[in-house]
Amino acid sequence: MDALLHSPSSMAKRPCPSQNPRIPNPNNPFDMDHLLETLLAESSSSFSVDLAFERLLDSRSSDSDQTRLIDRALDLGTLLLEAGKRSARKRASKHNSLAWALPPDLTIKVFSMLDTQSLCHAAATCSMFNKCAMDPSCYANLDLTANAAKVNNAVVSTMIHRAGKSLQSLKLGVVQGPNILAGSCQPLVYTMRNSVEVSNFSWNDKRSRQGKESSILTRSCLSPLVGGSGAPGTLLRSLHLYNIERMDNTSLCGALSACPSLLDLEIVGLHVELRQTLMSVSANCHLIERLFFESSKTGRDDSLKSPTCVDFVNNCPNLTALALRGFKLHDYKVRILVKFTENFV
């Protein structure tokens, strides 16, 4: 045991070096295997290890040599601890791969049905689950909403890049309400034929809560959607944004310009203009079918002009559901906006 931490310089001080055990060569795997086996065999008795280490310390004449020996022992212990942890993880992963009944393709299919939080928990379970959970299809429908500010830009960016072009729906921000379930989002649904709040939110209650719990997301949280033809926003179908107070017109319009396939857009509690939003949707999201826009503040919006309303109606022929809450619009602007419903009512 004493030979395990000896250095060549210390061995040279011995009066009879030929009587000492041969120092293992670290470049020889057989010597290292024997050394480790000997060390682990001795480690079954902590008392013998303590005595051996004390003898080694006593054999060092200077305080600096003793300090170096202690540091080497600590480094060796750290290396053995990390090696043990890695081996334990490998054994557990191998066991899981043998015990798990589903093949990887079906495991990925199951993971793709999980909500985002559950998927992240599954990915942290073992390396086999982590490998399956890295498939882009598992992140096709991202729900990063919560009833408190927990998700930051880095988390959003990581999740969007994992999804890549497989991204189909994205929900971001803080959703507040008495009946909201942790880790889930039940959006408001409002159509011209059926104005029902399926989430059971109270309009007055929700209005009073706005601003008391804001998102930690910044205006650049949607920047991962933007890019060339291979950008994650290319095939995005649904985008829901809640109470991201730092979001501005430029950032939102930039994100919408990267989402030509968008069918469903829901905006609640953002400090963005109705006119700018309708112009961006009209110019970039011609396939839009549903638009829900709830203002972060009440009051008349005189910035919205009639030509903007006309362009919006003409450029979005598939629109079948429109809700504008918290806006005080002139009647003639409203008539233009609801003109598209004549064939649906």
Short mmCIF file of C-alpha atoms in Angstrom, two decimals:
data_model
loop_
_atom_site.label_atom_id
_atom_site.label_comp_id
_atom_site.label_asym_id
_atom_site.label_seq_id
_atom_site.Cartn_x
_atom_site.Cartn_y
_atom_site.Cartn_z
CA MET A 1 0.00 0.00 0.00
CA ASP A 2 2.90 2.36 0.78
CA ALA A 3 4.17 2.00 -2.78
CA LEU A 4 1.01 3.38 -4.32
CA LEU A 5 1.89 7.03 -3.78
CA HIS A 6 5.69 6.85 -3.85
CA SER A 7 7.60 9.03 -6.27
CA PRO A 8 10.96 8.08 -7.84
CA SER A 9 12.77 10.76 -5.86
CA SER A 10 11.54 9.38 -2.56
CA MET A 11 12.54 5.86 -3.50
CA ALA A 12 16.09 7.01 -4.17
CA LYS A 13 16.44 7.96 -0.51
CA ARG A 14 15.74 4.42 0.65
CA PRO A 15 18.86 2.57 1.84
CA CYS A 16 17.84 -0.67 0.14
CA PRO A 17 15.78 0.13 -2.99
CA SER A 18 16.11 -3.41 -4.29
CA GLN A 19 13.97 -4.64 -1.39
CA ASN A 20 11.07 -2.32 -2.25
CA PRO A 21 8.23 -3.27 -4.62
CA ARG A 22 8.63 -2.26 -8.24
CA ILE A 23 6.96 1.06 -8.94
CA PRO A 24 4.17 0.57 -11.49
CA ASN A 25 4.66 2.16 -14.87
CA PRO A 26 1.68 4.50 -15.55
CA ASN A 27 2.10 3.89 -19.30
CA ASN A 28 1.66 0.16 -18.85
CA PRO A 29 -2.07 -0.73 -18.63
CA PHE A 30 -1.32 -4.01 -16.87
CA ASP A 31 0.64 -2.19 -14.17
CA MET A 32 -2.15 0.35 -13.72
CA ASP A 33 -4.75 -2.41 -13.51
CA HIS A 34 -2.71 -4.17 -10.83
CA LEU A 35 -2.16 -0.91 -8.97
CA LEU A 36 -5.87 -0.07 -8.98
CA GLU A 37 -6.83 -3.59 -7.95
CA THR A 38 -4.39 -3.45 -5.05
CA LEU A 39 -5.65 -0.05 -3.98
CA LEU A 40 -9.29 -1.12 -4.09
CA ALA A 41 -8.51 -4.31 -2.17
CA GLU A 42 -6.79 -2.31 0.55
CA SER A 43 -9.57 0.27 0.65
CA SER A 44 -11.89 -2.29 2.23
CA SER A 45 -10.15 -1.46 5.48
CA SER A 46 -10.07 2.28 6.10
CA PHE A 47 -7.80 1.70 9.09
CA SER A 48 -5.07 0.09 6.97
CA VAL A 49 -5.31 2.88 4.38
CA ASP A 50 -4.97 5.50 7.11
CA LEU A 51 -1.91 3.80 8.57
CA ALA A 52 -0.27 3.40 5.18
CA PHE A 53 -0.85 7.04 4.32
CA GLU A 54 0.50 8.19 7.68
CA ARG A 55 3.64 6.14 7.12
CA LEU A 56 4.12 7.78 3.75
CA LEU A 57 3.71 11.22 5.27
CA ASP A 58 6.22 10.40 8.00
CA SER A 59 8.72 9.31 5.37
CA ARG A 60 8.71 12.83 3.92
CA SER A 61 11.24 15.06 5.61
CA SER A 62 9.93 18.46 4.53
CA ASP A 63 6.56 20.08 4.98
CA SER A 64 6.33 20.89 1.26
CA ASP A 65 6.78 17.21 0.34
CA GLN A 66 4.01 16.23 2.73
CA THR A 67 1.74 18.88 1.24
CA ARG A 68 2.40 17.62 -2.28
CA LEU A 69 1.66 14.06 -1.17
CA ILE A 70 -1.66 15.11 0.36
CA ASP A 71 -2.57 16.99 -2.84
CA ARG A 72 -1.75 13.91 -4.93
CA ALA A 73 -3.92 11.78 -2.67
CA LEU A 74 -6.81 14.19 -3.03
CA ASP A 75 -6.40 14.27 -6.82
CA LEU A 76 -6.32 10.48 -6.94
CA GLY A 77 -9.46 10.29 -4.83
CA THR A 78 -11.24 12.72 -7.17
CA LEU A 79 -10.22 10.70 -10.23
CA LEU A 80 -11.46 7.48 -8.66
CA LEU A 81 -14.73 9.10 -7.61
CA GLU A 82 -15.43 10.41 -11.12
CA ALA A 83 -14.47 7.08 -12.69
CA GLY A 84 -16.83 5.30 -10.31
CA LYS A 85 -19.69 7.65 -11.15
CA ARG A 86 -19.16 7.24 -14.90
CA SER A 87 -19.11 3.46 -14.59
CA ALA A 88 -22.27 3.51 -12.48
CA ARG A 89 -24.05 5.62 -15.11
CA LYS A 90 -22.93 3.29 -17.91
CA ARG A 91 -24.15 0.23 -16.00
CA ALA A 92 -27.48 1.90 -15.26
CA SER A 93 -27.91 2.93 -18.89
CA LYS A 94 -27.10 -0.58 -20.08
CA HIS A 95 -29.58 -2.00 -17.59
CA ASN A 96 -32.28 0.43 -18.76
CA SER A 97 -31.68 -0.40 -22.41
CA LEU A 98 -32.14 -4.09 -21.63
CA ALA A 99 -35.12 -3.63 -19.30
CA TRP A 100 -36.93 -0.98 -21.40
CA ALA A 101 -39.44 -2.78 -23.57
CA LEU A 102 -39.75 -0.23 -26.39
CA PRO A 103 -37.29 0.21 -29.27
CA PRO A 104 -35.78 3.69 -29.79
CA ASP A 105 -38.25 4.74 -32.51
CA LEU A 106 -41.28 4.00 -30.32
CA THR A 107 -39.59 5.62 -27.32
CA ILE A 108 -39.14 8.79 -29.37
CA LYS A 109 -42.80 8.58 -30.38
CA VAL A 110 -43.85 8.38 -26.72
CA PHE A 111 -41.54 11.26 -25.78
CA SER A 112 -43.01 13.41 -28.56
CA MET A 113 -46.39 13.15 -26.78
CA LEU A 114 -45.05 14.49 -23.48
CA ASP A 115 -45.31 18.10 -22.40
CA THR A 116 -42.03 20.00 -22.42
CA GLN A 117 -41.40 19.81 -18.68
CA SER A 118 -42.00 16.05 -18.54
CA LEU A 119 -39.75 15.57 -21.55
CA CYS A 120 -36.90 17.37 -19.79
CA HIS A 121 -37.39 15.22 -16.70
CA ALA A 122 -37.29 12.06 -18.82
CA ALA A 123 -34.12 13.23 -20.59
CA ALA A 124 -32.37 13.62 -17.23
CA THR A 125 -33.17 10.06 -16.18
CA CYS A 126 -30.44 8.17 -18.03
CA SER A 127 -28.24 8.42 -21.12
CA MET A 128 -30.54 6.15 -23.14
CA PHE A 129 -33.58 8.36 -22.49
CA ASN A 130 -31.45 11.46 -23.06
CA LYS A 131 -30.40 10.19 -26.48
CA CYS A 132 -34.01 9.51 -27.46
CA ALA A 133 -35.17 12.84 -26.04
CA MET A 134 -32.72 14.73 -28.29
CA ASP A 135 -34.71 13.80 -31.39
CA PRO A 136 -36.15 17.00 -32.94
CA SER A 137 -39.63 15.51 -33.20
CA CYS A 138 -39.84 15.46 -29.39
CA TYR A 139 -39.75 19.26 -29.41
CA ALA A 140 -42.30 19.87 -32.15
CA ASN A 141 -44.80 21.35 -29.67
CA LEU A 142 -43.03 23.49 -27.09
CA ASP A 143 -45.00 24.77 -24.11
CA LEU A 144 -42.68 26.96 -22.05
CA THR A 145 -45.42 28.82 -20.21
CA ALA A 146 -45.86 28.79 -16.45
CA ASN A 147 -47.82 30.59 -13.75
CA ALA A 148 -44.59 32.29 -12.63
CA ALA A 149 -41.50 33.68 -14.34
CA LYS A 150 -39.15 30.69 -14.65
CA VAL A 151 -38.02 30.41 -18.28
CA ASN A 152 -35.29 32.67 -19.66
CA ASN A 153 -33.95 33.33 -23.15
CA ALA A 154 -31.28 30.64 -22.93
CA VAL A 155 -33.87 27.93 -22.23
CA VAL A 156 -36.04 29.10 -25.12
CA SER A 157 -33.08 29.18 -27.51
CA THR A 158 -31.98 25.68 -26.51
CA MET A 159 -35.43 24.20 -26.97
CA ILE A 160 -36.05 25.90 -30.31
CA HIS A 161 -32.70 24.76 -31.70
CA ARG A 162 -33.39 21.21 -30.56
CA ALA A 163 -36.64 21.27 -32.48
CA GLY A 164 -35.17 22.86 -35.60
CA LYS A 165 -37.51 22.71 -38.58
CA SER A 166 -39.69 20.19 -36.71
CA LEU A 167 -41.09 23.03 -34.57
CA GLN A 168 -44.86 23.33 -35.06
CA SER A 169 -46.14 25.20 -32.02
CA LEU A 170 -44.57 27.46 -29.41
CA LYS A 171 -46.01 28.93 -26.21
CA LEU A 172 -44.03 31.44 -24.17
CA GLY A 173 -44.54 33.69 -21.17
CA VAL A 174 -46.39 33.83 -17.89
CA VAL A 175 -49.98 32.60 -17.86
CA GLN A 176 -51.90 33.79 -14.83
CA GLY A 177 -55.23 32.52 -13.61
CA PRO A 178 -56.74 30.64 -10.66
CA ASN A 179 -57.47 27.45 -12.60
CA ILE A 180 -54.23 27.10 -14.51
CA LEU A 181 -52.38 23.84 -13.97
CA ALA A 182 -48.64 23.85 -13.32
CA GLY A 183 -46.71 23.35 -16.52
CA SER A 184 -49.75 23.69 -18.75
CA CYS A 185 -51.45 26.47 -20.67
CA GLN A 186 -55.13 26.65 -21.54
CA PRO A 187 -55.45 29.51 -24.02
CA LEU A 188 -58.49 31.66 -24.56
CA VAL A 189 -60.56 30.70 -27.58
CA TYR A 190 -62.77 33.28 -29.24
CA THR A 191 -64.47 33.03 -32.61
CA MET A 192 -67.20 35.00 -34.32
CA ARG A 193 -69.54 32.05 -34.01
CA ASN A 194 -68.71 31.02 -30.47
CA SER A 195 -67.12 33.49 -28.04
CA VAL A 196 -66.38 31.07 -25.21
CA GLU A 197 -63.53 31.22 -22.72
CA VAL A 198 -62.73 27.55 -22.37
CA SER A 199 -60.04 28.27 -19.80
CA ASN A 200 -62.61 29.67 -17.35
CA PHE A 201 -60.59 32.85 -16.88
CA SER A 202 -62.42 35.77 -15.38
CA TRP A 203 -61.90 38.81 -17.58
CA ASN A 204 -61.83 41.22 -14.62
CA ASP A 205 -59.64 38.92 -12.56
CA LYS A 206 -57.18 38.47 -15.39
CA ARG A 207 -57.06 42.19 -16.08
CA SER A 208 -56.30 42.91 -12.42
CA ARG A 209 -53.46 40.39 -12.36
CA GLN A 210 -51.61 41.71 -15.39
CA GLY A 211 -48.29 43.33 -14.54
CA LYS A 212 -48.02 41.72 -11.10
CA GLU A 213 -46.07 38.77 -12.44
CA SER A 214 -44.06 39.52 -15.54
CA SER A 215 -41.91 37.27 -17.67
CA ILE A 216 -38.11 37.31 -17.41
CA LEU A 217 -37.96 36.84 -21.16
CA THR A 218 -36.57 39.76 -23.13
CA ARG A 219 -37.43 41.12 -26.56
CA SER A 220 -34.85 38.83 -28.19
CA CYS A 221 -36.48 35.62 -26.93
CA LEU A 222 -37.93 34.93 -30.39
CA SER A 223 -34.70 35.56 -32.30
CA PRO A 224 -33.94 31.79 -32.63
CA LEU A 225 -36.94 31.57 -34.98
CA VAL A 226 -35.31 33.92 -37.47
CA GLY A 227 -32.87 32.77 -40.14
CA GLY A 228 -32.71 31.44 -43.68
CA SER A 229 -34.82 28.77 -45.30
CA GLY A 230 -33.81 26.29 -42.62
CA ALA A 231 -34.85 28.50 -39.69
CA PRO A 232 -37.01 26.90 -36.97
CA GLY A 233 -39.83 29.37 -37.66
CA THR A 234 -40.28 28.22 -41.25
CA LEU A 235 -42.87 25.54 -40.49
CA LEU A 236 -44.22 26.98 -37.22
CA ARG A 237 -48.01 26.71 -37.17
CA SER A 238 -48.97 28.09 -33.77
CA LEU A 239 -47.45 30.90 -31.68
CA HIS A 240 -48.84 31.97 -28.29
CA LEU A 241 -47.18 34.78 -26.31
CA TYR A 242 -48.24 35.81 -22.79
CA ASN A 243 -47.22 38.82 -20.68
CA ILE A 244 -43.71 39.26 -22.10
CA GLU A 245 -43.50 42.90 -21.10
CA ARG A 246 -40.11 43.54 -22.73
CA MET A 247 -41.32 42.47 -26.15
CA ASP A 248 -41.57 45.37 -28.61
CA ASN A 249 -42.97 45.91 -32.11
CA THR A 250 -39.66 45.38 -33.91
CA SER A 251 -38.93 42.06 -32.22
CA LEU A 252 -42.43 40.67 -32.70
CA CYS A 253 -42.62 41.73 -36.35
CA GLY A 254 -39.17 40.28 -36.98
CA ALA A 255 -40.29 36.93 -35.57
CA LEU A 256 -43.52 36.94 -37.59
CA SER A 257 -41.55 37.60 -40.77
CA ALA A 258 -39.84 34.23 -40.20
CA CYS A 259 -43.15 32.33 -39.79
CA PRO A 260 -44.84 32.12 -43.22
CA SER A 261 -46.75 28.95 -42.27
CA LEU A 262 -48.35 30.41 -39.14
CA LEU A 263 -52.01 29.45 -38.68
CA ASP A 264 -52.69 30.43 -35.06
CA LEU A 265 -51.41 33.57 -33.32
CA GLU A 266 -52.31 34.50 -29.74
CA ILE A 267 -50.92 37.62 -28.07
CA VAL A 268 -51.77 38.55 -24.47
CA GLY A 269 -50.29 41.38 -22.40
CA LEU A 270 -47.53 42.48 -24.80
CA HIS A 271 -46.65 46.15 -25.26
CA VAL A 272 -47.02 46.07 -29.03
CA GLU A 273 -49.23 48.08 -31.37
CA LEU A 274 -52.25 46.61 -33.07
CA ARG A 275 -51.45 48.38 -36.33
CA GLN A 276 -47.88 47.07 -36.51
CA THR A 277 -49.00 43.56 -35.65
CA LEU A 278 -51.76 43.47 -38.27
CA MET A 279 -49.38 44.85 -40.88
CA SER A 280 -46.80 42.18 -40.10
CA VAL A 281 -49.36 39.37 -40.15
CA SER A 282 -50.81 40.72 -43.39
CA ALA A 283 -47.38 40.85 -45.02
CA ASN A 284 -45.93 37.56 -43.78
CA CYS A 285 -48.61 35.17 -42.51
CA HIS A 286 -51.05 34.75 -45.38
CA LEU A 287 -52.21 31.34 -44.10
CA ILE A 288 -53.35 32.64 -40.71
CA GLU A 289 -56.66 31.16 -39.55
CA ARG A 290 -56.96 32.43 -35.99
CA LEU A 291 -55.79 35.68 -34.37
CA PHE A 292 -56.36 36.48 -30.70
CA PHE A 293 -54.95 39.81 -29.53
CA GLU A 294 -55.47 41.14 -26.02
CA SER A 295 -54.08 44.59 -25.32
CA SER A 296 -51.83 45.19 -22.34
CA LYS A 297 -53.74 48.41 -21.70
CA THR A 298 -57.18 49.70 -22.53
CA GLY A 299 -57.91 52.79 -24.57
CA ARG A 300 -58.66 53.99 -28.06
CA ASP A 301 -56.11 52.96 -30.67
CA ASP A 302 -56.09 55.73 -33.27
CA SER A 303 -52.93 54.40 -34.93
CA LEU A 304 -54.92 51.69 -36.75
CA LYS A 305 -55.93 53.03 -40.16
CA SER A 306 -58.56 51.77 -42.58
CA PRO A 307 -56.03 50.74 -45.28
CA THR A 308 -54.32 48.49 -42.74
CA CYS A 309 -57.64 46.80 -41.99
CA VAL A 310 -58.37 46.35 -45.70
CA ASP A 311 -54.95 44.86 -46.42
CA PHE A 312 -55.27 42.53 -43.46
CA VAL A 313 -58.63 41.17 -44.63
CA ASN A 314 -57.52 40.81 -48.25
CA ASN A 315 -54.13 39.23 -47.53
CA CYS A 316 -55.44 36.72 -44.98
CA PRO A 317 -58.32 34.96 -46.77
CA ASN A 318 -58.18 31.89 -44.52
CA LEU A 319 -58.92 33.83 -41.33
CA THR A 320 -61.95 32.35 -39.57
CA ALA A 321 -61.46 33.51 -35.96
CA LEU A 322 -60.60 37.01 -34.79
CA ALA A 323 -60.59 38.45 -31.27
CA LEU A 324 -59.36 41.92 -30.31
CA ARG A 325 -59.69 42.63 -26.59
CA GLY A 326 -58.98 45.88 -24.80
CA PHE A 327 -59.06 47.97 -27.99
CA LYS A 328 -61.55 50.76 -28.60
CA LEU A 329 -61.92 50.91 -32.38
CA HIS A 330 -64.17 52.99 -34.56
CA ASP A 331 -67.21 51.12 -35.84
CA TYR A 332 -66.22 51.43 -39.48
CA LYS A 333 -62.84 49.80 -38.77
CA VAL A 334 -64.58 46.97 -36.99
CA ARG A 335 -66.91 46.47 -39.95
CA ILE A 336 -63.92 46.14 -42.26
CA LEU A 337 -62.25 43.61 -39.98
CA VAL A 338 -65.34 41.43 -39.62
CA LYS A 339 -66.17 41.51 -43.32
CA PHE A 340 -64.39 38.24 -43.79
CA THR A 341 -66.92 36.52 -41.52
CA GLU A 342 -69.82 36.94 -43.93
CA ASN A 343 -69.19 33.50 -45.36
CA PHE A 344 -68.80 31.89 -41.94
CA VAL A 345 -71.61 33.27 -39.82
#
